[in-house]
Amino acid sequence: MDVFYQQLINGLSLGGIYALIALGYTMVYGIIELINFAHGDVYTLGTFFSLAILTGLGVSGEVHGLALVGVVLVTMLAAMLLCGITGVLIERLAYRRLRNAPRLAPLITAIGMSFILENVMQLWKGPSPISFPAVIPNPSFQAGGVEIAAKQILVIVLAIVMMVALQLFIRNTKMGKAMRATAQDRDAAQLMGININTTIAMTFLIGSALAGAAGFVSGVYYGTTWFFNGFEAGLKAFTAAVLGGIGNVAGAMLGGFLIGLVEAFATQYIPQGAQWTNVVVFSVLVLVLVFRPSGLLGEAVPEKV
Amino acid sequence: MNPAVRRSLRFVPLLLLPLVPLVDHNNSHIDFLANAGAFILLALGLNIVVGFAGLLDLGYAAFFAIGSYSYAMLASQQFGIHVPFWVMLFAASGIAAIFGILLGAPTLRLRGDYLAIVTLGFGEIVPQTFLNLSQYTNGPNGINSLDSPSLFGHRFGFSATPYFYVMLGLIVIGVLLASNLQNSRLGRAWMAIREDELAARHMGINTTAAKLSAFALGASFSGLAGVAYAAKLDLVSPDQFQFNVSVLVLSMLVLGGMGNIPGVIVGSFALSFINSFLLPQSTNLVHSIGLTWIDFTDYRFMLYGVILVAMMLFRPEGLIPSRQRRAELREALTDPGISAQEQTEYQGAAR
Amino acid sequence: MRLGSALARLSAAGLSAALLAACSPSSTTTQSTSTSSAAPVAAAAGNVIKIGVELPLSGGDASNGIPTRNGVILAVEESNKTAIPGGFSYAVDDLDDAVQGKHDPALGAQNTKTFISDAAVLAMVGPFNSNVAKAEIPLTNDAQLTQISPSNTSNGLTQGDDGRKLRTSHPELNSFFRVCTTDDHQGAADAAFAKKLGFKAVFIVDDNETYGKGLADVFEAQFKKGGGTVLGHEHLNAGQTDFKALLTKAQNLRPDVVFFGGTTVSGGGLLRKQMGDSALKTVAYVGGDGISDDTFLKTAGTMANGSYYTVAAPETSKLASAKTFVANYKKRFGVDVGPYSANAYTAAMIEIAAINKAITAAGNKMPARVDVTKGVAATKGFVSPIGTVGFDANGDTTAPILSLYKISGGKAVFVDQVNLKT
């Protein structure tokens, strides 16, 4: 049973990172119905930015006390800001022109953006994995035979906090309302005086900033990154968003945690399970899309015509 | 000159293609052409799915893998089965078509972008499965020493020349098939679905059958390409069929012009040329003058990305577009500056 | 010789002849000893004989490829200072087989074809990785072009049915050789060392690639044979970064050692690093030569300490014949030798010796590739920085020496050495 709980923790902390990425997917899809394929790479970019900032701050090992809080906040917020700006730029340069084009056009553009970002990162830091300084001290706690590391708690808590903050933002602020209105009916929203361009840019800003946060956390958590990280993580996060019901913020988080759990338990309980995790996760994706395209928490939306 | 004659004159250079190996004896050139041929076949197949029927398939390499592995398992020492190459060409395209239907059937209800993601997931699952089932597929080692095809007692061996002719023959068949399909009742049904599925259904088109046949026919082309490519390379391994292969073929389509057969051929040839000839050769060139830190092949993925983005933004119909596709993709661009410019261009083209 | 490749070679020769004739009108030597290469070959090659180097030279794999290539460069530069019959000189022509920083069999095959169609290339050094070799051997066998790998350890490349299947064009004359030992030796040595170190229960992880899985499979069989217990054997996904679930599965089985079959980049470095966050923190880690690079030290950080790995080469500091090489290498490149630099140097030296002999036999003219291959195959007792080297009928080295290293204090320390054919 200890193994079960240990894998539960492993799955939740892996899932926390998927959840943070999935939030961005779900926001963008919710508002302009685009699978922002480059989102996974914005997440990787988040790890690269974080690494650059830490290097700039001269941090190469563990930091303690107040300095720790400072370093974490500065690095994470700066990475979020930089990723947010990148997201807005991508939207402005690559997607805005295609807003009314056939749906496949922006999707193909997004795949192209993803390849460009990957190549840029490869040229920036080279194609091999890069180590990431272990900024956060990592004491672990024993609880009934299960070992929980501080970093694992950080990931899980951060995912939940971000999700709740995002939910509150969308529910209660004016911009949040504008987003919901734009998602529901772009033309009507425009007639009501909502600036569509600003609203969509804001969506990209927030979604990409969350990817930046995920990037920072994953860098600290795994102590490594490489340029191609985002492809698989992005795909799995998208799976999470779909599983939870795309467009649904709480669903994205639920989906993220579930995908993390699926991976951990598949590793543990399938004989030679490690090699089958990707197959299992992508099978989940295919099955969910085929049998319940609206996801766990989403509502069935008829195709807009 | 009579326009019909003039039009057919354009194809005269194509008749010279079979002569290439007789003039150019450089095996690596013929080898390149044969490989490019495999990608032209793949692009022709993907064009049926994406270009004609408008179903974005991001896991097309999976069918390529299925074709290749079919040959590797049924025509090698692996299981001691030795089905002749020429039979396998048809068998593997049939097998790939069946998988096309298996993938297509449950996903038909899905919207375009969801479908794209399902195919992407499928494209990830297939090579991973071939890798994991190592007792049948040798896992990461792949299957090698495949049966060498032979024709009239002449064994192909490692020379690229016979494969060049095989590819050429398959491309001719593929082009004839695809262009006939395009102008058939089925082809018109695909175009109707591509432009407005709901309307197409209401016009009485059996969208299910039409979409399934697009998947099956598209997959069958990659089955053909898979067999020929596997026999030529004499090796099949799971890492040959990753996502970047699917994106490469898609880039070929986007570059040349989705839905237009000459465009697709030009696009795939151009990208193959850049990829396996221009980039390595120019890298060698700059290396030979001492600039060893430059490696153009590092920019391969940048190139695919830029092609996809730039083409979609500035010339979504491709370099050599089909007329319908151009109209369809262009009318949607709302930027007033662009549409004004387009209008004039368009009127110019119509004249 | 089939018609197609004969024609191809002729045309390549003719083309380069024309080119060279244009820029160096003085080259007038002609020859006709070779049956497969036509008269213009000597003129074509001018006075330069190329050693083709086929290695991963970019990206994460470059830390393997570049020190290895440097070995060949050193061999060529030293040979050019000696008297070469026929007034020839040697040059290195290198091609990179890495795509996105990872070795790629299809690109390797492509590179090999490029070498085959260049008449000035009389021998190849490479490839580095076994799956790449698998794609290349049938090609070099067909062209009878000598190929010596400094590092391919997969058995099936030369031995048994698998090996025979790779040389169907010329079963009578093998053209693929290796100066390193094979996986069964490396896996067996790893298992023997693990036993000697007192480990009893192992959890095996491999990267599901040709080299890694092959090595892990042999290790598993040999470790069991030696009375050890294998608690599990798992395969990683390409690009996997989260090993926590896998390590939980492993730690629950309480191994006293984790064996990794694969390379640093394919997961070996990260897996070791993440062991530091698990209950396996103090458990030993054993691998093959795939984790014998600097990248491993960087990736695993402090957790690198306590890892063991074998290298399919003798420890150069223990061999008198290696001292000069190590010093010359350091002088030429300003860095210490890589694990396979000496192997590559030796491979190139063996080829150059055979080419020199073949030149003389051909009357100081450009020799045929097949004669070079025959010369290399006959190599016996060749004194080199890696000891005395010769080849058996399969092209495998007759001196399979392996060394074990332990990482402590962030540095690899030599522990033990075995010669498996004594």
XYZ file of C-alpha atoms in Angstrom, chain B:
351
model
C 0.036 27.074 -80.875
C -2.969 25.072 -79.828
C -3.344 25.396 -76.031
C -3.810 21.657 -75.597
C -0.558 20.992 -77.400
C 1.147 23.698 -75.417
C -0.123 22.211 -72.183
C 1.089 18.761 -73.077
C 4.451 20.165 -74.099
C 5.007 21.114 -70.477
C 5.211 17.448 -69.646
C 7.960 16.684 -72.125
C 10.719 17.244 -69.545
C 9.056 14.604 -67.389
C 9.597 12.062 -70.135
C 13.310 12.664 -69.758
C 13.272 11.567 -66.121
C 13.728 7.846 -66.815
C 16.922 8.732 -68.658
C 18.546 10.333 -65.604
C 20.391 7.204 -64.369
C 21.764 6.684 -67.874
C 23.249 10.168 -67.936
C 24.126 10.745 -64.299
C 26.104 7.811 -63.007
C 26.639 9.214 -59.548
C 25.007 6.673 -57.307
C 24.415 9.214 -54.566
C 22.393 11.401 -56.943
C 20.230 8.485 -58.018
C 19.941 7.483 -54.391
C 18.726 10.942 -53.525
C 16.185 10.887 -56.341
C 14.880 7.505 -55.218
C 14.484 8.750 -51.640
C 12.797 11.895 -52.870
C 10.480 9.636 -54.829
C 9.371 7.932 -51.626
C 8.524 11.304 -50.136
C 6.649 12.382 -53.251
C 4.543 9.245 -52.850
C 3.924 10.044 -49.210
C 2.985 13.593 -50.077
C 0.601 12.418 -52.802
C -1.099 10.200 -50.252
C -1.310 12.817 -47.541
C -2.651 15.192 -50.161
C -5.713 12.991 -50.565
C -6.464 13.245 -46.866
C -5.447 16.839 -46.188
C -5.593 18.470 -49.593
C -8.684 16.874 -51.080
C -10.785 15.994 -48.065
C -9.473 18.665 -45.700
C -8.853 16.222 -42.829
C -5.649 17.225 -41.071
C -3.639 14.079 -40.400
C -0.670 14.699 -38.102
C 0.245 11.052 -37.688
C 0.736 10.132 -41.286
C 4.165 8.625 -40.559
C 2.357 5.847 -38.689
C 1.017 4.457 -41.962
C 4.465 4.754 -43.462
C 5.687 2.697 -40.503
C 2.950 0.131 -40.991
C 3.866 -0.244 -44.654
C 7.563 -0.568 -43.895
C 7.095 -3.018 -41.043
C 4.716 -5.111 -43.131
C 7.476 -5.592 -45.649
C 10.096 -6.159 -42.972
C 8.043 -8.843 -41.258
C 6.684 -10.587 -44.319
C 9.728 -10.464 -46.584
C 12.809 -11.221 -44.520
C 14.451 -13.779 -42.288
C 12.504 -12.353 -39.335
C 9.779 -15.006 -39.442
C 11.154 -16.875 -42.437
C 8.313 -15.532 -44.578
C 9.316 -14.343 -48.025
C 6.456 -12.685 -49.846
C 7.745 -11.209 -53.113
C 8.274 -7.467 -53.199
C 5.725 -6.874 -55.969
C 3.047 -8.710 -54.057
C 3.972 -6.863 -50.876
C 3.510 -3.519 -52.592
C -0.172 -4.280 -52.950
C -0.506 -6.219 -49.727
C 1.082 -3.472 -47.655
C -0.973 -0.742 -49.226
C -3.992 -2.858 -48.359
C -2.804 -3.308 -44.777
C -2.150 0.412 -44.437
C -5.589 1.146 -45.875
C -7.186 -1.137 -43.290
C -5.398 0.741 -40.523
C -6.558 3.959 -42.157
C -10.134 2.791 -41.814
C -9.569 1.521 -38.279
C -8.266 4.923 -37.271
C -10.808 6.793 -39.333
C -13.976 5.001 -38.292
C -14.157 6.042 -34.653
C -12.835 9.532 -35.293
C -15.178 10.603 -38.027
C -17.433 12.563 -35.751
C -14.578 14.689 -34.556
C -14.060 18.276 -35.534
C -11.045 19.104 -37.682
C -8.598 20.044 -34.973
C -9.637 17.230 -32.638
C -9.130 14.840 -35.501
C -5.646 16.277 -36.002
C -4.790 15.556 -32.383
C -6.165 12.011 -32.504
C -4.058 11.274 -35.562
C -1.085 12.793 -33.769
C -1.679 10.488 -30.809
C -1.944 7.550 -33.208
C 1.313 8.636 -34.810
C 3.003 8.504 -31.402
C 1.512 5.153 -30.427
C 2.441 3.196 -33.559
C 6.256 3.568 -33.599
C 6.401 3.196 -29.807
C 4.488 -0.062 -30.087
C 6.828 -1.354 -32.783
C 9.700 -0.437 -30.484
C 8.245 -2.114 -27.417
C 7.196 -5.378 -29.043
C 10.829 -6.332 -29.380
C 10.221 -10.068 -29.526
C 8.583 -9.541 -32.928
C 10.309 -6.436 -34.185
C 13.810 -6.609 -32.627
C 12.874 -3.432 -30.763
C 15.370 -0.644 -31.244
C 17.563 -2.701 -33.577
C 14.837 -2.800 -36.131
C 14.607 -5.454 -38.796
C 17.306 -5.582 -41.408
C 18.478 -7.713 -44.288
C 15.117 -7.528 -45.950
C 14.535 -9.489 -49.129
C 15.990 -7.709 -52.093
C 13.360 -7.280 -54.807
C 14.098 -8.779 -58.172
C 12.645 -8.281 -61.603
C 13.095 -10.772 -64.443
C 15.777 -12.505 -62.415
C 17.748 -9.320 -61.806
C 18.270 -8.765 -58.093
C 18.104 -5.116 -57.025
C 20.839 -5.250 -54.405
C 22.213 -2.017 -53.050
C 22.233 0.003 -56.231
C 19.757 2.859 -56.116
C 18.962 2.740 -59.828
C 16.304 -0.003 -59.812
C 14.592 1.687 -56.894
C 14.625 4.922 -58.832
C 12.566 3.253 -61.555
C 10.276 1.599 -59.018
C 9.598 4.958 -57.365
C 9.065 6.600 -60.733
C 6.599 3.906 -61.690
C 4.753 4.162 -58.391
C 4.594 7.946 -58.686
C 3.126 7.700 -62.190
C 0.501 5.280 -60.902
C -0.086 7.492 -57.864
C -0.530 10.628 -59.930
C -2.931 8.935 -62.338
C -4.912 7.511 -59.441
C -5.010 10.747 -57.493
C -5.944 12.926 -60.434
C -8.695 10.543 -61.492
C -9.976 10.478 -57.940
C -9.916 14.237 -57.787
C -12.189 14.519 -60.784
C -14.454 11.683 -59.758
C -17.701 11.828 -57.868
C -15.757 10.887 -54.747
C -13.285 13.692 -55.342
C -16.080 16.226 -55.581
C -17.590 14.817 -52.421
C -14.261 15.336 -50.628
C -14.091 18.910 -51.780
C -17.623 19.545 -50.655
C -16.774 18.120 -47.227
C -13.635 20.189 -47.061
C -15.497 23.373 -47.757
C -18.525 22.774 -45.606
C -19.168 19.400 -44.093
C -22.605 20.255 -42.800
C -23.741 21.547 -46.171
C -22.230 18.536 -47.890
C -24.152 16.180 -45.659
C -27.358 18.052 -46.321
C -26.739 17.817 -50.044
C -26.957 14.065 -49.679
C -23.282 13.216 -49.682
C -22.425 10.166 -47.599
C -19.768 11.952 -45.596
C -18.873 8.857 -43.594
C -18.024 6.811 -46.642
C -16.225 9.703 -48.291
C -14.047 10.469 -45.265
C -13.234 6.812 -44.664
C -12.195 6.328 -48.254
C -9.965 9.396 -48.014
C -8.237 7.882 -44.985
C -7.934 4.476 -46.612
C -6.635 5.740 -49.943
C -4.225 8.170 -48.315
C -2.866 5.450 -46.077
C -2.476 3.036 -48.988
C -0.047 5.437 -50.681
C 2.166 5.462 -47.626
C 1.954 1.668 -47.545
C 3.435 1.651 -51.047
C 6.081 4.187 -50.103
C 6.859 2.223 -46.944
C 7.519 -1.028 -48.785
C 9.680 0.574 -51.455
C 11.585 2.674 -48.936
C 12.170 -0.239 -46.559
C 13.417 -2.477 -49.365
C 15.712 0.270 -50.553
C 17.149 1.114 -47.139
C 17.288 -2.587 -46.245
C 16.392 -1.607 -42.705
C 13.307 -0.705 -40.741
C 13.613 0.783 -37.286
C 11.151 2.642 -35.073
C 13.041 5.933 -35.083
C 12.419 6.409 -38.797
C 8.774 7.239 -38.222
C 8.699 10.007 -35.652
C 6.486 13.073 -35.596
C 8.974 15.111 -37.590
C 8.398 12.841 -40.590
C 4.682 13.607 -40.455
C 5.447 17.300 -40.223
C 7.992 17.088 -43.034
C 5.417 15.597 -45.371
C 2.864 18.171 -44.266
C 5.378 20.939 -44.951
C 5.849 19.542 -48.453
C 2.130 19.863 -49.047
C 1.893 23.319 -47.597
C 4.884 24.503 -49.591
C 3.722 23.102 -52.912
C 0.034 23.694 -52.576
C -2.469 21.519 -50.786
C -4.902 19.846 -53.109
C -2.920 20.409 -56.256
C -1.012 17.392 -57.530
C 1.744 19.222 -59.473
C 2.170 21.546 -56.502
C 2.525 18.635 -54.110
C 5.151 17.005 -56.308
C 7.131 20.208 -56.665
C 6.845 20.936 -52.930
C 8.028 17.512 -51.866
C 10.830 17.432 -54.358
C 11.993 20.902 -53.370
C 12.002 20.098 -49.671
C 13.741 16.755 -50.213
C 16.334 18.537 -52.287
C 16.938 21.178 -49.644
C 16.926 18.621 -46.869
C 19.174 15.899 -48.114
C 21.204 17.697 -50.719
C 21.417 21.437 -50.362
C 21.860 21.681 -46.578
C 24.493 18.928 -46.211
C 26.330 19.967 -49.355
C 26.458 23.639 -48.452
C 27.583 22.645 -44.965
C 30.386 20.603 -46.496
C 31.244 23.541 -48.682
C 31.563 26.039 -45.843
C 33.410 23.426 -43.788
C 35.904 22.963 -46.578
C 36.742 26.658 -46.482
C 37.316 26.444 -42.768
C 34.013 27.704 -41.387
C 33.508 24.556 -39.374
C 31.232 26.138 -36.799
C 28.467 26.589 -39.354
C 26.147 23.653 -39.820
C 23.156 24.368 -41.992
C 21.609 21.006 -41.203
C 21.019 22.337 -37.690
C 18.407 24.628 -39.165
C 16.338 21.876 -40.743
C 13.504 22.149 -38.254
C 13.592 25.912 -38.369
C 13.117 25.549 -42.097
C 10.012 23.359 -41.755
C 8.642 25.777 -39.185
C 9.263 28.859 -41.279
C 7.709 27.182 -44.307
C 4.575 26.302 -42.370
C 4.186 29.727 -40.785
C 5.174 31.881 -43.727
C 3.133 29.928 -46.239
C 0.040 29.987 -44.056
C 0.359 33.708 -43.469
C 1.367 34.904 -46.885
C 0.525 32.243 -49.412
C -1.760 29.648 -47.829
C -2.580 28.183 -51.221
C 1.064 27.110 -51.735
C 3.549 27.928 -54.453
C 1.606 26.105 -57.131
C -1.980 26.285 -55.951
C -5.105 24.670 -57.194
C -7.616 27.264 -58.222
C -10.377 26.201 -55.840
C -8.145 25.875 -52.856
C -6.720 29.311 -53.511
C -10.110 30.903 -53.593
C -11.173 29.093 -50.474
C -8.140 29.979 -48.418
C -7.858 33.506 -49.654
C -11.398 34.714 -49.177
C -10.977 34.084 -45.498
C -8.129 36.484 -44.985
C -9.774 39.489 -43.523
C -6.922 41.911 -43.285
C -8.257 44.713 -45.495
C -4.854 45.533 -46.959
C -4.336 41.979 -48.015
C -7.764 41.481 -49.432
C -7.542 44.633 -51.501
C -4.285 43.484 -52.952
C -5.723 40.047 -53.397
C -8.745 41.336 -55.226
C -6.603 42.903 -57.880
C -4.353 39.917 -58.097
C -7.335 37.731 -58.328
C -8.943 39.662 -61.098
C -5.629 39.537 -62.873
C -5.555 35.792 -62.559
C -9.101 35.440 -63.760
C -8.457 37.316 -66.954
